[in-house]
CSV table of C-alpha atoms in Angstrom, one decimal:
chain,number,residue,atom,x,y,z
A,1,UNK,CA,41.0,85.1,78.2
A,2,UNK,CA,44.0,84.7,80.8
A,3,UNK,CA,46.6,84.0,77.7
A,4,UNK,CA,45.0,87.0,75.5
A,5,UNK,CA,46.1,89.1,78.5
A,6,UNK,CA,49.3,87.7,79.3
A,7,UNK,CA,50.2,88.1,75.4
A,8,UNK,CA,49.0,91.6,75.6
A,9,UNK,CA,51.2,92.3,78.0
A,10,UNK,CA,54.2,90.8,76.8
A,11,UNK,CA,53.4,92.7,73.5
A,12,UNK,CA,53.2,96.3,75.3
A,13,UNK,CA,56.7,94.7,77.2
A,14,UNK,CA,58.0,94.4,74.6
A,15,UNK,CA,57.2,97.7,73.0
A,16,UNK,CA,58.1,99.6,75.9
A,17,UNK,CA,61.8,97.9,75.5
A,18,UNK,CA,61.9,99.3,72.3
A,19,UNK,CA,60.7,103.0,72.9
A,20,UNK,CA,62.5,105.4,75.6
A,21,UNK,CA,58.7,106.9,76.2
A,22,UNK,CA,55.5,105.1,75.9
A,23,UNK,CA,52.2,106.3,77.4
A,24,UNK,CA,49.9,104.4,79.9
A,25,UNK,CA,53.1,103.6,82.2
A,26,UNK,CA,50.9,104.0,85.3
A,27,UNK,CA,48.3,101.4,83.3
A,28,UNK,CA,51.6,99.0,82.9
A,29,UNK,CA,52.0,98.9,86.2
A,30,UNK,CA,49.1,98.0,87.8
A,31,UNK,CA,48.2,95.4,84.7
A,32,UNK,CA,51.8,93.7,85.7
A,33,UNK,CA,51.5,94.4,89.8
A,34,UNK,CA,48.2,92.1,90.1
A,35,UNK,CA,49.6,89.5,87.5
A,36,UNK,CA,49.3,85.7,89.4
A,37,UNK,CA,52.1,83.5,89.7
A,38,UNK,CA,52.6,82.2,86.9
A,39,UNK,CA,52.1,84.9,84.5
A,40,UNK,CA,54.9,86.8,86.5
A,41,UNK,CA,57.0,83.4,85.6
A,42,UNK,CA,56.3,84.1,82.0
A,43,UNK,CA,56.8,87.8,81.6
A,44,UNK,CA,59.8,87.5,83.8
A,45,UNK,CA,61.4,84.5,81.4
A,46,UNK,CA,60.1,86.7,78.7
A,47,UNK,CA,62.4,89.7,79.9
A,48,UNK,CA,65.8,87.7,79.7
A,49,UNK,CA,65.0,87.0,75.9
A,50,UNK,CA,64.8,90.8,74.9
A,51,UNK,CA,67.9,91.9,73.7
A,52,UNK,CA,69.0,95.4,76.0
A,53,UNK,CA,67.5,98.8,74.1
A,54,UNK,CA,66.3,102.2,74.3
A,55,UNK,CA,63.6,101.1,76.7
A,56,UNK,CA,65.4,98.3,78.6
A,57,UNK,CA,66.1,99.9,82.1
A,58,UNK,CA,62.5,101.7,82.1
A,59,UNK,CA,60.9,98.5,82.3
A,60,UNK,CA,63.2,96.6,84.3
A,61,UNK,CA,62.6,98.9,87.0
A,62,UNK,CA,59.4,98.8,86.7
A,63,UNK,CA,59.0,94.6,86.5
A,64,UNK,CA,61.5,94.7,89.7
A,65,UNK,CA,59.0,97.1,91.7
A,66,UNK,CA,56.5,94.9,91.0
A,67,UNK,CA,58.3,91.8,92.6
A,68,UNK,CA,59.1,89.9,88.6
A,69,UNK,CA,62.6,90.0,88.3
A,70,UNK,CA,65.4,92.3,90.0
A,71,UNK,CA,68.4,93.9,88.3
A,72,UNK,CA,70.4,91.7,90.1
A,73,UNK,CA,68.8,88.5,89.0
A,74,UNK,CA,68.8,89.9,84.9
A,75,UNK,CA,72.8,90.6,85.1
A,76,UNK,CA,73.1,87.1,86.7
A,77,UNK,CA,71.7,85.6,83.3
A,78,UNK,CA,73.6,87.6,80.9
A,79,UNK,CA,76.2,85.7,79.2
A,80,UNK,CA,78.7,88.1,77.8
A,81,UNK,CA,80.6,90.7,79.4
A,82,UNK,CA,80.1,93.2,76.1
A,83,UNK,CA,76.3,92.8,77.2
A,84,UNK,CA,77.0,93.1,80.9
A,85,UNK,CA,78.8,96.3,80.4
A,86,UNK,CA,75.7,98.2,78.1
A,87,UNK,CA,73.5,97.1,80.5
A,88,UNK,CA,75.6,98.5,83.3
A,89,UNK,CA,76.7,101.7,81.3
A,90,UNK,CA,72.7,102.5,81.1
A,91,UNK,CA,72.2,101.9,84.8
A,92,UNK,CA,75.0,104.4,85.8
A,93,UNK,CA,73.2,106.7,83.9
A,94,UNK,CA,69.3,106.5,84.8
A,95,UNK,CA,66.8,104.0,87.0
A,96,UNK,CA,69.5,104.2,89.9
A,97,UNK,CA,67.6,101.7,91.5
A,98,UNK,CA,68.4,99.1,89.5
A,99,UNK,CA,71.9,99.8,90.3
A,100,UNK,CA,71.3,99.9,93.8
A,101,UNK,CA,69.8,97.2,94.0
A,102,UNK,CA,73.3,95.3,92.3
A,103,UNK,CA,75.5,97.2,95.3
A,104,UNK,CA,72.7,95.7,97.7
A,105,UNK,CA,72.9,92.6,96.9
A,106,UNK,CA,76.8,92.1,96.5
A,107,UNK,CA,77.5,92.5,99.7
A,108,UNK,CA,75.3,89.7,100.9
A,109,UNK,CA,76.7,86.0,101.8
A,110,UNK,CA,75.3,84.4,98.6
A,111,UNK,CA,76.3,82.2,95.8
A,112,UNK,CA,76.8,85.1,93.5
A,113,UNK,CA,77.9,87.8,95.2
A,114,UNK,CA,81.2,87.8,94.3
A,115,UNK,CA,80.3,87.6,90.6
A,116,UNK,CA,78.0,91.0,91.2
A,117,UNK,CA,80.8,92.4,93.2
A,118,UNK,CA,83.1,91.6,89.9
A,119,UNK,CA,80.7,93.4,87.7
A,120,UNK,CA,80.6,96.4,89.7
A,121,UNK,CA,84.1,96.5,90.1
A,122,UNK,CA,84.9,96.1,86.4
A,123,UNK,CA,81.8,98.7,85.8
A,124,UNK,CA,83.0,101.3,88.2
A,125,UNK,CA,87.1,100.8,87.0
A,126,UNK,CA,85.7,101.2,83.0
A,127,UNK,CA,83.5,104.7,83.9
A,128,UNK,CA,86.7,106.5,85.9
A,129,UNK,CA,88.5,105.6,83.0
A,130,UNK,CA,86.1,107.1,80.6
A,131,UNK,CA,85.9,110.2,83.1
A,132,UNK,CA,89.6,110.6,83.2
A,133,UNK,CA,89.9,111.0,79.5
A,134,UNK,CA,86.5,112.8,79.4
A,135,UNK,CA,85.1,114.4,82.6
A,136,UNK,CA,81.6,114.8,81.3
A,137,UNK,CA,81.3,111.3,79.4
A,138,UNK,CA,78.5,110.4,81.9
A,139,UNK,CA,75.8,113.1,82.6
A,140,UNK,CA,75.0,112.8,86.0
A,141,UNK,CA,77.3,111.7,89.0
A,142,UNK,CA,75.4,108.6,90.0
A,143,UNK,CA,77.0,108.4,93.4
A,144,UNK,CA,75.0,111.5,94.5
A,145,UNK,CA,71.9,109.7,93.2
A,146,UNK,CA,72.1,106.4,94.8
A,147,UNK,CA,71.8,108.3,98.6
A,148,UNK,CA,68.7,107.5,98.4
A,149,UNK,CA,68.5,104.0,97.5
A,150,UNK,CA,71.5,102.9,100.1
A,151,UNK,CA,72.2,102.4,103.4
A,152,UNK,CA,74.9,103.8,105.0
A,153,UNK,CA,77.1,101.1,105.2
A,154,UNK,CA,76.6,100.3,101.6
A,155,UNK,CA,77.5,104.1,100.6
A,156,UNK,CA,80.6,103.9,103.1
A,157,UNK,CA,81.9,100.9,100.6
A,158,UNK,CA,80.9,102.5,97.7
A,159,UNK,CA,82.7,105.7,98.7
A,160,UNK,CA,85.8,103.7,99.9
A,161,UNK,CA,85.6,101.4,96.6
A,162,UNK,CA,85.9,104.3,94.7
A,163,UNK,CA,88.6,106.3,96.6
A,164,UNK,CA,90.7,103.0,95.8
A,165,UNK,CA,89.9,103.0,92.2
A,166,UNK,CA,91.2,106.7,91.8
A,167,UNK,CA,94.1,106.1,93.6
A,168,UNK,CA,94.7,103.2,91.3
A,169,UNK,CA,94.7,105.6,88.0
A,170,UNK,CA,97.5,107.2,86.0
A,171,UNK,CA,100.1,105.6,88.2
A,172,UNK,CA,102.4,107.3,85.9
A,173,UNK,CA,104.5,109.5,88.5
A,174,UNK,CA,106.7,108.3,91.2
A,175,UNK,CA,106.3,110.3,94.4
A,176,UNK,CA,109.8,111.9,93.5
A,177,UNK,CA,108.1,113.3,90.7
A,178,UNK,CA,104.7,114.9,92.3
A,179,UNK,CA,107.3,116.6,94.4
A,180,UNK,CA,107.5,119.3,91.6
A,181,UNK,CA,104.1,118.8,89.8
A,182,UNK,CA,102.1,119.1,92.8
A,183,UNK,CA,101.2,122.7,91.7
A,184,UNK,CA,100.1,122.1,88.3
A,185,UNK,CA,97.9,119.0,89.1
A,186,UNK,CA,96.2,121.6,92.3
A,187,UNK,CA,95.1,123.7,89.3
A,188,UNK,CA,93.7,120.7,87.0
A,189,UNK,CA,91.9,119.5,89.9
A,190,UNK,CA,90.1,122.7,90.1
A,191,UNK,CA,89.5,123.1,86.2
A,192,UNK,CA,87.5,119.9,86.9
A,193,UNK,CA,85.5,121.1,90.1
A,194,UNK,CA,82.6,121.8,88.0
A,195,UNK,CA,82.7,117.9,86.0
A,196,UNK,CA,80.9,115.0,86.3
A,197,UNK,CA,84.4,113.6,87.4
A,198,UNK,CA,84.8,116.9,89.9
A,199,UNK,CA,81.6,116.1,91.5
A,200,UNK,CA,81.9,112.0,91.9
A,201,UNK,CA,85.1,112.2,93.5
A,202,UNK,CA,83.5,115.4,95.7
A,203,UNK,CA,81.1,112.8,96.6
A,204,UNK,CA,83.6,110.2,97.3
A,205,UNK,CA,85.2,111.9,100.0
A,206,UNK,CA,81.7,112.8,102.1
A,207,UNK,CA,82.5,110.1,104.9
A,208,UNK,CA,85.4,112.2,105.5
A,209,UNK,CA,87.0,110.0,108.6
A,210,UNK,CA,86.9,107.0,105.9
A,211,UNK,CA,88.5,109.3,103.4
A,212,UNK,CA,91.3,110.2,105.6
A,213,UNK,CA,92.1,107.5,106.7
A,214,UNK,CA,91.9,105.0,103.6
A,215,UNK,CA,94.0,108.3,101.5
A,216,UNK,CA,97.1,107.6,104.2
A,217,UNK,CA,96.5,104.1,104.3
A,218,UNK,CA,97.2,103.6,101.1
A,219,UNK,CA,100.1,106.4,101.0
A,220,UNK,CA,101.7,103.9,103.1
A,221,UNK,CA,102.2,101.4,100.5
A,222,UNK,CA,103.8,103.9,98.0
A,223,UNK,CA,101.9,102.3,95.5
A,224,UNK,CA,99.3,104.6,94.2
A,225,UNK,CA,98.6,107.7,91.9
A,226,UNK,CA,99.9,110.8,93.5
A,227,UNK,CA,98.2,112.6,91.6
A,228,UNK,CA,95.0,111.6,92.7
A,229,UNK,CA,96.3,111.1,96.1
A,230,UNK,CA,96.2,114.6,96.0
A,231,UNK,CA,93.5,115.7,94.6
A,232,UNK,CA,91.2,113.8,97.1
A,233,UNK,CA,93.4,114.9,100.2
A,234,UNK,CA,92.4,118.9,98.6
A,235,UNK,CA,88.8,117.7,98.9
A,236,UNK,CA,88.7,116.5,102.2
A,237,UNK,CA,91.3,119.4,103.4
A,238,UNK,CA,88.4,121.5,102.1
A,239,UNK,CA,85.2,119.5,103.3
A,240,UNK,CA,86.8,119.0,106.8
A,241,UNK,CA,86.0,123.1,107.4
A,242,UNK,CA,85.1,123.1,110.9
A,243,UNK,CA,85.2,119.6,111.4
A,244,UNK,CA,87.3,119.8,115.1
A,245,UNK,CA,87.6,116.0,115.2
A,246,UNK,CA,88.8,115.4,111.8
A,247,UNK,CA,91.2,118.4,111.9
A,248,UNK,CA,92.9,116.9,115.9
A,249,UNK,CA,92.6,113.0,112.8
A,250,UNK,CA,94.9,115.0,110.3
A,251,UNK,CA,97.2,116.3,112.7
A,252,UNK,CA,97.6,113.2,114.8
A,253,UNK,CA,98.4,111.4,111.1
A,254,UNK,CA,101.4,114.3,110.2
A,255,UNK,CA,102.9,114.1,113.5
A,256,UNK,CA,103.0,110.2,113.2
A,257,UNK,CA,104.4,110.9,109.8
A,258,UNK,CA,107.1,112.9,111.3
A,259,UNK,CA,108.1,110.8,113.9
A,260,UNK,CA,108.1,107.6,111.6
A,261,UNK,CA,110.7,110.1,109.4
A,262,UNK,CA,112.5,111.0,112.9
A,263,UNK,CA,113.3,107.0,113.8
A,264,UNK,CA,113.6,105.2,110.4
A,265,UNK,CA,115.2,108.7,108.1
A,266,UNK,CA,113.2,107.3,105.0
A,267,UNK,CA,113.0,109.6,102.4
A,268,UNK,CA,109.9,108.5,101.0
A,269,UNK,CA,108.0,108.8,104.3
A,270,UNK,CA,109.5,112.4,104.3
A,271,UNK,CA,108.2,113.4,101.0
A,272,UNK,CA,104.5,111.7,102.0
A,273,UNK,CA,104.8,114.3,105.2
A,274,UNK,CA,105.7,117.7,102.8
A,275,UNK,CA,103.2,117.2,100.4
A,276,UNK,CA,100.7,116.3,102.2
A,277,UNK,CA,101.2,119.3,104.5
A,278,UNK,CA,101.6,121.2,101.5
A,279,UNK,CA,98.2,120.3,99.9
A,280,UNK,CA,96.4,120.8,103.3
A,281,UNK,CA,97.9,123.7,103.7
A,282,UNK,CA,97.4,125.2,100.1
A,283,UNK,CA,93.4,124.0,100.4
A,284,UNK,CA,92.2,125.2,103.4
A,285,UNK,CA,94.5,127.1,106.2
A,286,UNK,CA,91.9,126.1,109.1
A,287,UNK,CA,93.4,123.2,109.2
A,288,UNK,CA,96.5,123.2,110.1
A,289,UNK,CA,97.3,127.1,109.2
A,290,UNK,CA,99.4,128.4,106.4
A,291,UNK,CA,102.3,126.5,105.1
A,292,UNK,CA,104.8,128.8,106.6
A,293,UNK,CA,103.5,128.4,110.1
A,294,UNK,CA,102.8,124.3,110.0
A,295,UNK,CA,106.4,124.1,108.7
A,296,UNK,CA,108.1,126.3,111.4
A,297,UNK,CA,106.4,124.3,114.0
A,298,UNK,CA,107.1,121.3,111.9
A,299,UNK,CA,110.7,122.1,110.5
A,300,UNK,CA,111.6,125.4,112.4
A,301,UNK,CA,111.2,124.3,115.8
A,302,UNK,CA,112.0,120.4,115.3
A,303,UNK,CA,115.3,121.0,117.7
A,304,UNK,CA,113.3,121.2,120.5
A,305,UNK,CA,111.8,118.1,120.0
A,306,UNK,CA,114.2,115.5,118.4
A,307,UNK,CA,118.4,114.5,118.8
A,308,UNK,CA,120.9,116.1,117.3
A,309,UNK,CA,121.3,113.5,115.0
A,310,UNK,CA,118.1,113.2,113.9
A,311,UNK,CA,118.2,116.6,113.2
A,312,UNK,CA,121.2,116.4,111.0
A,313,UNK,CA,119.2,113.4,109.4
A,314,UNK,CA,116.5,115.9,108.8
A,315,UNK,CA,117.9,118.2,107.5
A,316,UNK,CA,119.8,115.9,104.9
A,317,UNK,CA,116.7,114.6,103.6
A,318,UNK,CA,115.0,118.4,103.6
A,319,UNK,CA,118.6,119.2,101.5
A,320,UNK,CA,117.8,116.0,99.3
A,321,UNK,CA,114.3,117.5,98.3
A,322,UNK,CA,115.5,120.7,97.4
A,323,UNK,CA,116.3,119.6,93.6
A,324,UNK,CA,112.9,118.4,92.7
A,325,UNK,CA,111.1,121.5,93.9
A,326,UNK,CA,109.2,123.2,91.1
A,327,UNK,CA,107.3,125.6,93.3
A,328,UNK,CA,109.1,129.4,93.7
A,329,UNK,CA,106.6,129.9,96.9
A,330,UNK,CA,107.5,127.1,98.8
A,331,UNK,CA,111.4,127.3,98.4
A,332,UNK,CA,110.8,130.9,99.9
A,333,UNK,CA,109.3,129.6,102.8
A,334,UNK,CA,112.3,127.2,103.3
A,335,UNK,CA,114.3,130.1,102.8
A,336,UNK,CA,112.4,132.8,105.2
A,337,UNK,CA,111.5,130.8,108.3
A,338,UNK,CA,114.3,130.5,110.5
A,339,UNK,CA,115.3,127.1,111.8
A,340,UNK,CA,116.1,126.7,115.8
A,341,UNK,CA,119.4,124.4,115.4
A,342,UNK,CA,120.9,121.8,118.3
A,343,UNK,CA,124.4,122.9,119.3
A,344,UNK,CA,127.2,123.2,116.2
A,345,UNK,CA,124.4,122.9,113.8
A,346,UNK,CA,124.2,126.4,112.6
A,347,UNK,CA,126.0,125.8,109.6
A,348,UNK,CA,124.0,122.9,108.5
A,349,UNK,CA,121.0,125.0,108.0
A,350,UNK,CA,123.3,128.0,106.5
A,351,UNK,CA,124.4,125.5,103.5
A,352,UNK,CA,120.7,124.5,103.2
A,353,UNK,CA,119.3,127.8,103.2
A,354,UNK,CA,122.0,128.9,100.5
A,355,UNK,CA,120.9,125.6,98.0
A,356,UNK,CA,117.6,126.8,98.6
A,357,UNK,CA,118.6,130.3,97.3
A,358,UNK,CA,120.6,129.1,94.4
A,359,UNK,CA,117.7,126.4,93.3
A,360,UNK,CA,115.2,129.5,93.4
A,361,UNK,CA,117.0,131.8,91.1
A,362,UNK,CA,117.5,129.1,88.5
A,363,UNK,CA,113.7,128.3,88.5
A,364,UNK,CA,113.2,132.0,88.5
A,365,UNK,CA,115.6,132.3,85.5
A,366,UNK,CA,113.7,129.4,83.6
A,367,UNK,CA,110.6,131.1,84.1
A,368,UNK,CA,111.7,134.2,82.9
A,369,UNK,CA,113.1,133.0,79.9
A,370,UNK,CA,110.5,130.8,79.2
A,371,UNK,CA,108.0,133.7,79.4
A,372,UNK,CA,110.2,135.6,77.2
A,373,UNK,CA,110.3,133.0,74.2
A,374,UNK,CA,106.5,133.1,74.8
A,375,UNK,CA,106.7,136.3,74.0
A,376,UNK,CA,108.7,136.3,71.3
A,377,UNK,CA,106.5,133.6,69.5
A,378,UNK,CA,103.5,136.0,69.8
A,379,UNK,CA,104.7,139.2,68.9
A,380,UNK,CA,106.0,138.3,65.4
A,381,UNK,CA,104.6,139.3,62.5
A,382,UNK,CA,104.3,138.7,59.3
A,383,UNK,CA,104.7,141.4,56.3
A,384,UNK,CA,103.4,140.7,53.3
A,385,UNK,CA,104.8,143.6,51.4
């Protein structure tokens, strides 16, 4: 009687694996709650036979709620890392508590928690990339789902773990370069506001202390994506509405910025500072107000605070930055807010100014031509006569 039933089972487990819906799944559940010892032994050896289908996640959540096997303990057994990854694909998609239960236990001081930590790593890497090329390749943003299923502490890593991942991606631009596509990439990050992408790195930056601080951490190293530098420091700019203590954070960081550009004159350090004023200031002007007001009490006023020649300094690297500006808006800022100058420095910021000018009217002039060929494209026609 006992091995009728246990075969019953194991046919109905194994017909569930095959189908995406079967009926009697409260049924299932109690049959494989009450099951003794050994029978859970046997159903449980039985599941790391089955080969991974329609059904597979369905029932391994349902075999781990009733205390046979977890999700952690069927990845452990898998052997390839093809299989490993459509097991891991499904589970970013539905039965989030399977996945949880992989983040849960990857963080704990056992044996194999560096290989889980491996697969997650390697999972989460492989789905940014898929969402990169294709925003809505997964359906649902999974990060949202597993609130429920985490601790804190666990989202805090899994938030941070992605935010490193991002800034990882399409390390294509130096810093140099993001100077003058800064603008453009502002206006792809919103096309995607709406994605499954949009939404995970949303998500992402909803710890927003961690956010800041890991986004300029990493800055630091000059070894990252700008682009998605960006992108993420527009989120939190815009999450961090209201948010006093996170605002006095993000002020506290610029300032340090400028004086680390004040003593050491890097130029790097001084591009960090402008666009990341620049983004903050584009995404949400609570912050730290408009651009034209953070950079006359940033640039205008900076006389008051520093040497003369750091100022001179300054104003050599601000000159420097001038030829990889893309952005007609922000050269008329540099141009419209007056500078407060040390004695004998008046002409420094005359020349400036000037470059400023002459840089603006030759991206105007591109512009304008550029919109003129457009024009010229679409307007001709074709006479068949």
């Amino acid at each position: 009687m006992a091995y009728q039933k246990i075969r019953n089972i194991l046919e109905d487990t194994n017909h569930r694996i095959e189908k995406l819906h079967v009926p009697y799944e409260n049924e299932f559940r109690m049959q494989i709650k009450y099951l003794h010892v050994k029978e859970k032994d046997i159903l449980r050896q039985f599941i790391f036979e089955q080969e991974w289908n329609l059904g597979s996640s369905k029932v391994l959540s349902m075999l781990q709620e009733a205390g046979i096997v977890t999700a952690s303990e069927y990845v452990l057994r898998l052997r390839s890392s093809s299989a490993i990854q459509q097991v891991m694909n499904d589970l970013l998609e539905v039965e989030h508590i399977l996945l949880a239960d992989i983040i849960s236990n990857a963080h704990l001081d056992t044996s194999y928690s560096t290989t889980l930590r491996e697969v997650l790593h390697d999972s989460f890497n492989s789905v940014l990339d898929d969402l990169i090329a294709e925003p809505n390749v997964v359906p649902c943003n999974y990060l949202e789902q597993l609130k429920s299923h985490l601790p804190e502490p666990d989202l805090t890593r899994l938030r941070t773990q992605h935010l490193q991942l991002l800034l990882g991606k399409e390390k294509l631009h130096a810093l140099s370069e993001a100077v003058g596509l800064q603008e453009q990439w502002r206006a792809e990050c919103e096309d995607r506001r709406s994605t499954t992408l949009g939404r995970i790195m949303l998500e992402v930056v909803q710890d927003q202390a961690n956010a800041i601080e890991t986004l300029f951490a990493s800055a630091k190293t000059k070894s990252l994506s700008w682009k998605y530098y960006l992108a993420l420091l527009h989120l939190v700019a815009v999450a961090i509405e209201g948010d006093k203590v996170e605002i006095v954070r993000v002020k506290g960081i610029l300032k340090d910025l400028f004086n680390r550009v004040v003593d050491a004159g890097d130029f790097e350090t001084f591009m960090i500072l402008m666009v990341s004023a620049r983004e903050i200031c584009m995404s949400n002007e609570n912050v730290l107000g408009n651009y034209s007001g953070w950079y006359k009490a940033t640039i205008g006023e900076m006389s008051y605070r520093i040497k003369k020649e750091q100022f001179v300094h300054v104003v050599e690297l601000m000159t420097r930055l001038i030829g990889l500006e893309k952005d007609p808006e922000v050269l008329k800022v540099h141009i419209n807010i007056s500078v407060s100058t040390p004695p004998k420095c008046m002409e420094l910021i005359v020349n400036y100014k000037q470059l400023c000018r002459a840089h603006l009217a030759k991206l105007l002039n591109e512009r304008t031509r550029d919109n003129v060929s457009m024009d010229c494209e679409t307007s001709i026609v074709i006479d068949d006569d």
